[in-house]
Amino acid sequence: MGLTAQEIVQMPVMDRSMVKTGGHLLESTKVEWISVIEGPVENFVRKNEFVLSTGIGCEDQPDRLEQFVLDVIKSGASLLGIATGRYVFTIPDRVISIASRHQFIILELPWEVRFGDVLQSVLQQINQEKQEQRQMAEGVRQQLISCVLQDGGLSAITKLVHRQIAMPIAVLDSTMNTLTGQDFDKRIADAFNEPAPDDSNQSHTAGGLEIVNEHPLYHYMDFGAFNGCHCYRLSIQNNNKIQGYVVFQPKSGQKVTWFVMNVLEHAHTAYALQFAKENAVEMAEIRLKDTYVRDLAKNDQIIEGSAQSAQLLGYDLSLPYTCFVGKLAYKETFQFTNDSPANSSLQSLNFNLQKEITNAGSLLQRRTMATFEKGEAIIYLEDDQQLYYKAANQFLDMIERRLYELVPNLDVAWGIAKHGDGIKTFQKSYQEARTALEIGLKQHVENGRTFFEDTKINRLLMAVSRDKAITDMVSQTLSPLLEYDKKRKTDLIQTFLAYNQYKGNVSQTARALNLHRQSLLHRLRNIESLTQLSLVDSDDLFLLELSVRLWMMQTID
């Protein structure tokens, strides 16, 4: 593919031309441009260019003509046509010798041959060649779009591109793991972890490889090297976020032509559309599942046909589950808002959370159902009756480990409850897990996990606190202590808790509070005086402890 020097020589306008050197190179020499140049050459000649010259300024100065020819050869031109008869009457033998040594083609054109006619004929042929390539690339573009629309997936797109460019190619995810590839060595991806080879030359070359750098796509490429050959990487982005990469490696001596670059450009667009499509489908599925699980946990009216709907979403409601209710918040001041914006933090957190829940469930070989709304996560994990605590903690460890890597400033607390039989128990287990969460948040539970089964005494206290007579009694008992602490900047409540924890042992309590023994005794006397209760009387001690525990749960103002 591409115009050759042989085709140029055979054009009617070149009938009177004569090949002076490099005749054996005509078939293999590609020509991409044509220009008329008179010295100096400098950087005005492009690679693979057919250069025409009258030799003006070189008459009677063979050394100058020799230097001009050397400069054209060094520029990477394909061939040089010199018009003879006015400034240069015959091409000197020394010039022909230089061209022969450098395996370079020189044509001699009679002065009567107009350069304008040569330019017109060659450019017409070049443009026709490029038009054919553009049409071929357009055909490939339409096939790529069909792949995307017909759900061919990344694999089908990659196969089509590989057929067109005949180079090893692969699509990688954002972490450089191979998703699909054709004739691709996975070690090529590691080449981009090494320092990039020098690509400062006008045309990127290595081991015979040539790649056009005039194409717009060239400037978006990353360069690597594997087994002595260059390889190239293009990032695939959606909403300014990298979704993955296209990596390809031309074989030794293989040229990356304009056609190849056009195909890669169209493929890059197709890959971006495919990633966007997959993300949209995944987000839509997550929203459907979100809504279903939320209704299952919170809707008092069980929707008829819930089991059938669950099966369509890949859920099995007949299994026993453990319910987790999580409160997720950023350590910095942050308010969760509606997740309708496409790039909102809440939507991103929901997406990451759902992925980690699915991954953790797969590793544990247990089914999961989950939803996330306004900072509250509801998860149902297939239950293990024998290893209930261990399985629940292992599951949360997996989720939190990855979540903290993705969102380091995240705070998470969990309430956990077992699940019984039947659809209605999904609501019951949710309510129990939420109760456990609220108790854990009030008591600042270590590691942020509270099991409903471990909150019996707290639930008893909550039930007791609903009685107004008890509310009044607690308020009457603690009000003097709270007012005294507020006025004197002391902490008699904490003093009593420590004293009660050490079962009335004054020495141990003083050490725990870092107080002198006499100071502790003074505080204890103040507690007795303010509450009119004796700390050595078991009934008074019980009343005071009950009042403090109810107050700490914040069930009574």
GROMACS .gro file of N, CA, C and O in nm, residues 172-245:
model
  296
  172LEU      N    1  -0.652  -0.302   2.798
  172LEU     CA    2  -0.621  -0.320   2.939
  172LEU      C    3  -0.715  -0.234   3.022
  172LEU      O    4  -0.764  -0.131   2.974
  173ASP      N    5  -0.742  -0.276   3.146
  173ASP     CA    6  -0.823  -0.192   3.234
  173ASP      C    7  -0.737  -0.082   3.293
  173ASP      O    8  -0.617  -0.070   3.263
  174SER      N    9  -0.795  -0.002   3.382
  174SER     CA   10  -0.723   0.114   3.435
  174SER      C   11  -0.605   0.074   3.523
  174SER      O   12  -0.516   0.156   3.549
  175THR      N   13  -0.602  -0.051   3.569
  175THR     CA   14  -0.490  -0.099   3.651
  175THR      C   15  -0.390  -0.180   3.569
  175THR      O   16  -0.307  -0.250   3.625
  176MET      N   17  -0.403  -0.174   3.436
  176MET     CA   18  -0.311  -0.239   3.342
  176MET      C   19  -0.324  -0.392   3.341
  176MET      O   20  -0.229  -0.463   3.308
  177ASN      N   21  -0.441  -0.443   3.378
  177ASN     CA   22  -0.469  -0.586   3.364
  177ASN      C   23  -0.535  -0.609   3.228
  177ASN      O   24  -0.624  -0.534   3.187
  178THR      N   25  -0.492  -0.714   3.157
  178THR     CA   26  -0.542  -0.738   3.022
  178THR      C   27  -0.687  -0.786   3.024
  178THR      O   28  -0.721  -0.883   3.092
  179LEU      N   29  -0.773  -0.717   2.949
  179LEU     CA   30  -0.913  -0.755   2.937
  179LEU      C   31  -0.935  -0.846   2.816
  179LEU      O   32  -1.009  -0.943   2.822
  180THR      N   33  -0.872  -0.812   2.704
  180THR     CA   34  -0.881  -0.894   2.584
  180THR      C   35  -0.764  -0.856   2.493
  180THR      O   36  -0.709  -0.748   2.503
  181GLY      N   37  -0.726  -0.948   2.407
  181GLY     CA   38  -0.612  -0.920   2.319
  181GLY      C   39  -0.606  -1.017   2.203
  181GLY      O   40  -0.672  -1.121   2.202
  182GLN      N   41  -0.525  -0.981   2.104
  182GLN     CA   42  -0.503  -1.064   1.986
  182GLN      C   43  -0.352  -1.069   1.959
  182GLN      O   44  -0.288  -0.965   1.941
  183ASP      N   45  -0.296  -1.193   1.957
  183ASP     CA   46  -0.154  -1.212   1.928
  183ASP      C   47  -0.069  -1.126   2.023
  183ASP      O   48   0.032  -1.069   1.983
  184PHE      N   49  -0.112  -1.118   2.150
  184PHE     CA   50  -0.053  -1.021   2.244
  184PHE      C   51   0.019  -1.092   2.358
  184PHE      O   52  -0.037  -1.181   2.422
  185ASP      N   53   0.142  -1.053   2.383
  185ASP     CA   54   0.219  -1.101   2.497
  185ASP      C   55   0.192  -1.008   2.615
  185ASP      O   56   0.219  -0.888   2.609
  186LYS      N   57   0.136  -1.063   2.723
  186LYS     CA   58   0.097  -0.980   2.837
  186LYS      C   59   0.213  -0.905   2.900
  186LYS      O   60   0.195  -0.805   2.969
  187ARG      N   61   0.336  -0.951   2.873
  187ARG     CA   62   0.453  -0.883   2.929
  187ARG      C   63   0.475  -0.746   2.863
  187ARG      O   64   0.548  -0.662   2.917
  188ILE      N   65   0.412  -0.725   2.747
  188ILE     CA   66   0.427  -0.595   2.680
  188ILE      C   67   0.375  -0.483   2.770
  188ILE      O   68   0.431  -0.373   2.772
  189ALA      N   69   0.270  -0.512   2.846
  189ALA     CA   70   0.212  -0.410   2.934
  189ALA      C   71   0.314  -0.361   3.036
  189ALA      O   72   0.311  -0.244   3.078
  190ASP      N   73   0.405  -0.449   3.077
  190ASP     CA   74   0.506  -0.409   3.176
  190ASP      C   75   0.607  -0.310   3.120
  190ASP      O   76   0.679  -0.245   3.195
  191ALA      N   77   0.613  -0.299   2.987
  191ALA     CA   78   0.710  -0.209   2.925
  191ALA      C   79   0.685  -0.064   2.964
  191ALA      O   80   0.777   0.018   2.963
  192PHE      N   81   0.561  -0.033   3.001
  192PHE     CA   82   0.528   0.105   3.033
  192PHE      C   83   0.561   0.140   3.177
  192PHE      O   84   0.538   0.253   3.221
  193ASN      N   85   0.613   0.043   3.253
  193ASN     CA   86   0.664   0.072   3.387
  193ASN      C   87   0.812   0.111   3.382
  193ASN      O   88   0.869   0.152   3.482
  194GLU      N   89   0.873   0.095   3.262
  194GLU     CA   90   1.014   0.128   3.243
  194GLU      C   91   1.025   0.267   3.180
  194GLU      O   92   0.929   0.318   3.122
  195PRO      N   93   1.144   0.330   3.190
  195PRO     CA   94   1.163   0.460   3.124
  195PRO      C   95   1.136   0.449   2.974
  195PRO      O   96   1.176   0.352   2.909
  196ALA      N   97   1.065   0.545   2.920
  196ALA     CA   98   1.029   0.542   2.779
  196ALA      C   99   1.151   0.562   2.692
  196ALA      O  100   1.242   0.638   2.726
  197PRO      N  101   1.160   0.494   2.577
  197PRO     CA  102   1.271   0.515   2.485
  197PRO      C  103   1.265   0.654   2.424
  197PRO      O  104   1.161   0.719   2.426
  198ASP      N  105   1.377   0.698   2.368
  198ASP     CA  106   1.384   0.832   2.312
  198ASP      C  107   1.295   0.842   2.189
  198ASP      O  108   1.310   0.766   2.094
  199ASP      N  109   1.199   0.934   2.192
  199ASP     CA  110   1.110   0.952   2.077
  199ASP      C  111   1.118   1.094   2.025
  199ASP      O  112   1.023   1.149   1.973
  200SER      N  113   1.236   1.153   2.042
  200SER     CA  114   1.251   1.292   2.003
  200SER      C  115   1.271   1.310   1.853
  200SER      O  116   1.263   1.420   1.801
  201ASN      N  117   1.303   1.201   1.779
  201ASN     CA  118   1.323   1.212   1.635
  201ASN      C  119   1.193   1.249   1.566
  201ASN      O  120   1.084   1.222   1.615
  202GLN      N  121   1.206   1.303   1.447
  202GLN     CA  122   1.088   1.343   1.372
  202GLN      C  123   1.000   1.223   1.339
  202GLN      O  124   0.879   1.229   1.342
  203SER      N  125   1.062   1.113   1.308
  203SER     CA  126   0.988   0.990   1.281
  203SER      C  127   1.034   0.885   1.379
  203SER      O  128   1.153   0.858   1.390
  204HIS      N  129   0.941   0.827   1.455
  204HIS     CA  130   0.976   0.731   1.560
  204HIS      C  131   1.019   0.600   1.496
  204HIS      O  132   0.941   0.535   1.427
  205THR      N  133   1.145   0.562   1.514
  205THR     CA  134   1.195   0.440   1.450
  205THR      C  135   1.268   0.354   1.548
  205THR      O  136   1.329   0.401   1.643
  206ALA      N  137   1.261   0.223   1.528
  206ALA     CA  138   1.336   0.126   1.610
  206ALA      C  139   1.331  -0.006   1.539
  206ALA      O  140   1.224  -0.059   1.513
  207GLY      N  141   1.446  -0.063   1.510
  207GLY     CA  142   1.451  -0.193   1.444
  207GLY      C  143   1.374  -0.197   1.314
  207GLY      O  144   1.308  -0.294   1.282
  208GLY      N  145   1.382  -0.086   1.237
  208GLY     CA  146   1.312  -0.083   1.109
  208GLY      C  147   1.170  -0.031   1.119
  208GLY      O  148   1.104  -0.011   1.019
  209LEU      N  149   1.120  -0.007   1.240
  209LEU     CA  150   0.984   0.042   1.258
  209LEU      C  151   0.976   0.189   1.220
  209LEU      O  152   1.064   0.267   1.250
  210GLU      N  153   0.869   0.227   1.153
  210GLU     CA  154   0.844   0.367   1.123
  210GLU      C  155   0.701   0.398   1.160
  210GLU      O  156   0.609   0.321   1.134
  211ILE      N  157   0.682   0.515   1.224
  211ILE     CA  158   0.548   0.558   1.261
  211ILE      C  159   0.533   0.705   1.226
  211ILE      O  160   0.621   0.786   1.254
  212VAL      N  161   0.423   0.738   1.160
  212VAL     CA  162   0.403   0.877   1.118
  212VAL      C  163   0.369   0.962   1.240
  212VAL      O  164   0.282   0.927   1.319
  213ASN      N  165   0.442   1.075   1.252
  213ASN     CA  166   0.416   1.160   1.368
  213ASN      C  167   0.333   1.282   1.333
  213ASN      O  168   0.308   1.367   1.417
  214GLU      N  169   0.290   1.291   1.203
  214GLU     CA  170   0.203   1.402   1.166
  214GLU      C  171   0.058   1.376   1.203
  214GLU      O  172  -0.023   1.468   1.209
  215HIS      N  173   0.025   1.251   1.227
  215HIS     CA  174  -0.114   1.217   1.261
  215HIS      C  175  -0.147   1.269   1.401
  215HIS      O  176  -0.067   1.258   1.493
  216PRO      N  177  -0.268   1.328   1.420
  216PRO     CA  178  -0.304   1.384   1.552
  216PRO      C  179  -0.296   1.283   1.666
  216PRO      O  180  -0.265   1.319   1.780
  217LEU      N  181  -0.322   1.155   1.635
  217LEU     CA  182  -0.322   1.053   1.740
  217LEU      C  183  -0.183   1.030   1.798
  217LEU      O  184  -0.169   0.990   1.914
  218TYR      N  185  -0.080   1.058   1.719
  218TYR     CA  186   0.058   1.033   1.762
  218TYR      C  187   0.089   1.105   1.893
  218TYR      O  188   0.160   1.052   1.980
  219HIS      N  189   0.035   1.225   1.909
  219HIS     CA  190   0.071   1.309   2.025
  219HIS      C  191   0.001   1.263   2.154
  219HIS      O  192   0.029   1.317   2.261
  220TYR      N  193  -0.087   1.164   2.144
  220TYR     CA  194  -0.154   1.110   2.263
  220TYR      C  195  -0.098   0.973   2.303
  220TYR      O  196  -0.151   0.909   2.392
  221MET      N  197   0.010   0.932   2.236
  221MET     CA  198   0.065   0.799   2.261
  221MET      C  199   0.173   0.802   2.369
  221MET      O  200   0.252   0.897   2.376
  222ASP      N  201   0.174   0.696   2.451
  222ASP     CA  202   0.286   0.670   2.542
  222ASP      C  203   0.375   0.565   2.475
  222ASP      O  204   0.326   0.477   2.404
  223PHE      N  205   0.506   0.575   2.499
  223PHE     CA  206   0.599   0.486   2.432
  223PHE      C  207   0.666   0.391   2.531
  223PHE      O  208   0.699   0.430   2.643
  224GLY      N  209   0.684   0.268   2.488
  224GLY     CA  210   0.756   0.168   2.567
  224GLY      C  211   0.839   0.082   2.473
  224GLY      O  212   0.841   0.103   2.352
  225ALA      N  213   0.908  -0.015   2.530
  225ALA     CA  214   0.988  -0.106   2.447
  225ALA      C  215   0.985  -0.246   2.507
  225ALA      O  216   0.993  -0.262   2.629
  226PHE      N  217   0.968  -0.346   2.419
  226PHE     CA  218   0.965  -0.485   2.463
  226PHE      C  219   1.036  -0.570   2.358
  226PHE      O  220   1.006  -0.561   2.239
  227ASN      N  221   1.132  -0.652   2.404
  227ASN     CA  222   1.211  -0.737   2.313
  227ASN      C  223   1.275  -0.658   2.200
  227ASN      O  224   1.280  -0.701   2.084
  228GLY      N  225   1.323  -0.539   2.233
  228GLY     CA  226   1.395  -0.459   2.135
  228GLY      C  227   1.307  -0.385   2.037
  228GLY      O  228   1.358  -0.318   1.947
  229CYS      N  229   1.174  -0.392   2.051
  229CYS     CA  230   1.083  -0.323   1.960
  229CYS      C  231   0.996  -0.225   2.040
  229CYS      O  232   0.962  -0.250   2.154
  230HIS      N  233   0.961  -0.116   1.973
  230HIS     CA  234   0.875  -0.018   2.038
  230HIS      C  235   0.732  -0.072   2.050
  230HIS      O  236   0.686  -0.148   1.966
  231CYS      N  237   0.664  -0.027   2.155
  231CYS     CA  238   0.522  -0.054   2.170
  231CYS      C  239   0.456   0.077   2.213
  231CYS      O  240   0.521   0.169   2.263
  232TYR      N  241   0.326   0.084   2.192
  232TYR     CA  242   0.257   0.211   2.209
  232TYR      C  243   0.129   0.190   2.291
  232TYR      O  244   0.065   0.085   2.285
  233ARG      N  245   0.094   0.296   2.366
  233ARG     CA  246  -0.025   0.288   2.453
  233ARG      C  247  -0.109   0.415   2.438
  233ARG      O  248  -0.056   0.525   2.437
  234LEU      N  249  -0.240   0.395   2.427
  234LEU     CA  250  -0.335   0.505   2.423
  234LEU      C  251  -0.432   0.490   2.540
  234LEU      O  252  -0.486   0.381   2.562
  235SER      N  253  -0.453   0.596   2.614
  235SER     CA  254  -0.548   0.590   2.726
  235SER      C  255  -0.690   0.611   2.675
  235SER      O  256  -0.714   0.688   2.582
  236ILE      N  257  -0.784   0.537   2.734
  236ILE     CA  258  -0.927   0.548   2.701
  236ILE      C  259  -0.994   0.620   2.816
  236ILE      O  260  -0.993   0.572   2.930
  237GLN      N  261  -1.055   0.735   2.789
  237GLN     CA  262  -1.110   0.817   2.896
  237GLN      C  263  -1.258   0.843   2.874
  237GLN      O  264  -1.305   0.856   2.762
  238ASN      N  265  -1.331   0.851   2.987
  238ASN     CA  266  -1.470   0.895   2.989
  238ASN      C  267  -1.486   0.988   3.109
  238ASN      O  268  -1.445   0.954   3.220
  239ASN      N  269  -1.545   1.105   3.086
  239ASN     CA  270  -1.564   1.203   3.193
  239ASN      C  271  -1.433   1.233   3.266
  239ASN      O  272  -1.428   1.240   3.389
  240ASN      N  273  -1.327   1.248   3.187
  240ASN     CA  274  -1.194   1.282   3.240
  240ASN      C  275  -1.138   1.176   3.334
  240ASN      O  276  -1.048   1.204   3.413
  241LYS      N  277  -1.191   1.055   3.324
  241LYS     CA  278  -1.142   0.945   3.407
  241LYS      C  279  -1.094   0.832   3.316
  241LYS      O  280  -1.164   0.793   3.223
  242ILE      N  281  -0.973   0.783   3.344
  242ILE     CA  282  -0.918   0.675   3.260
  242ILE      C  283  -0.993   0.545   3.287
  242ILE      O  284  -1.000   0.497   3.400
  243GLN      N  285  -1.050   0.489   3.181
  243GLN     CA  286  -1.124   0.363   3.191
  243GLN      C  287  -1.035   0.244   3.156
  243GLN      O  288  -1.058   0.133   3.204
  244GLY      N  289  -0.935   0.268   3.072
  244GLY     CA  290  -0.847   0.159   3.030
  244GLY      C  291  -0.746   0.209   2.930
  244GLY      O  292  -0.726   0.330   2.912
  245TYR      N  293  -0.680   0.114   2.861
  245TYR     CA  294  -0.575   0.148   2.766
  245TYR      C  295  -0.583   0.055   2.644
  245TYR      O  296  -0.624  -0.061   2.655
   0.00000   0.00000   0.00000
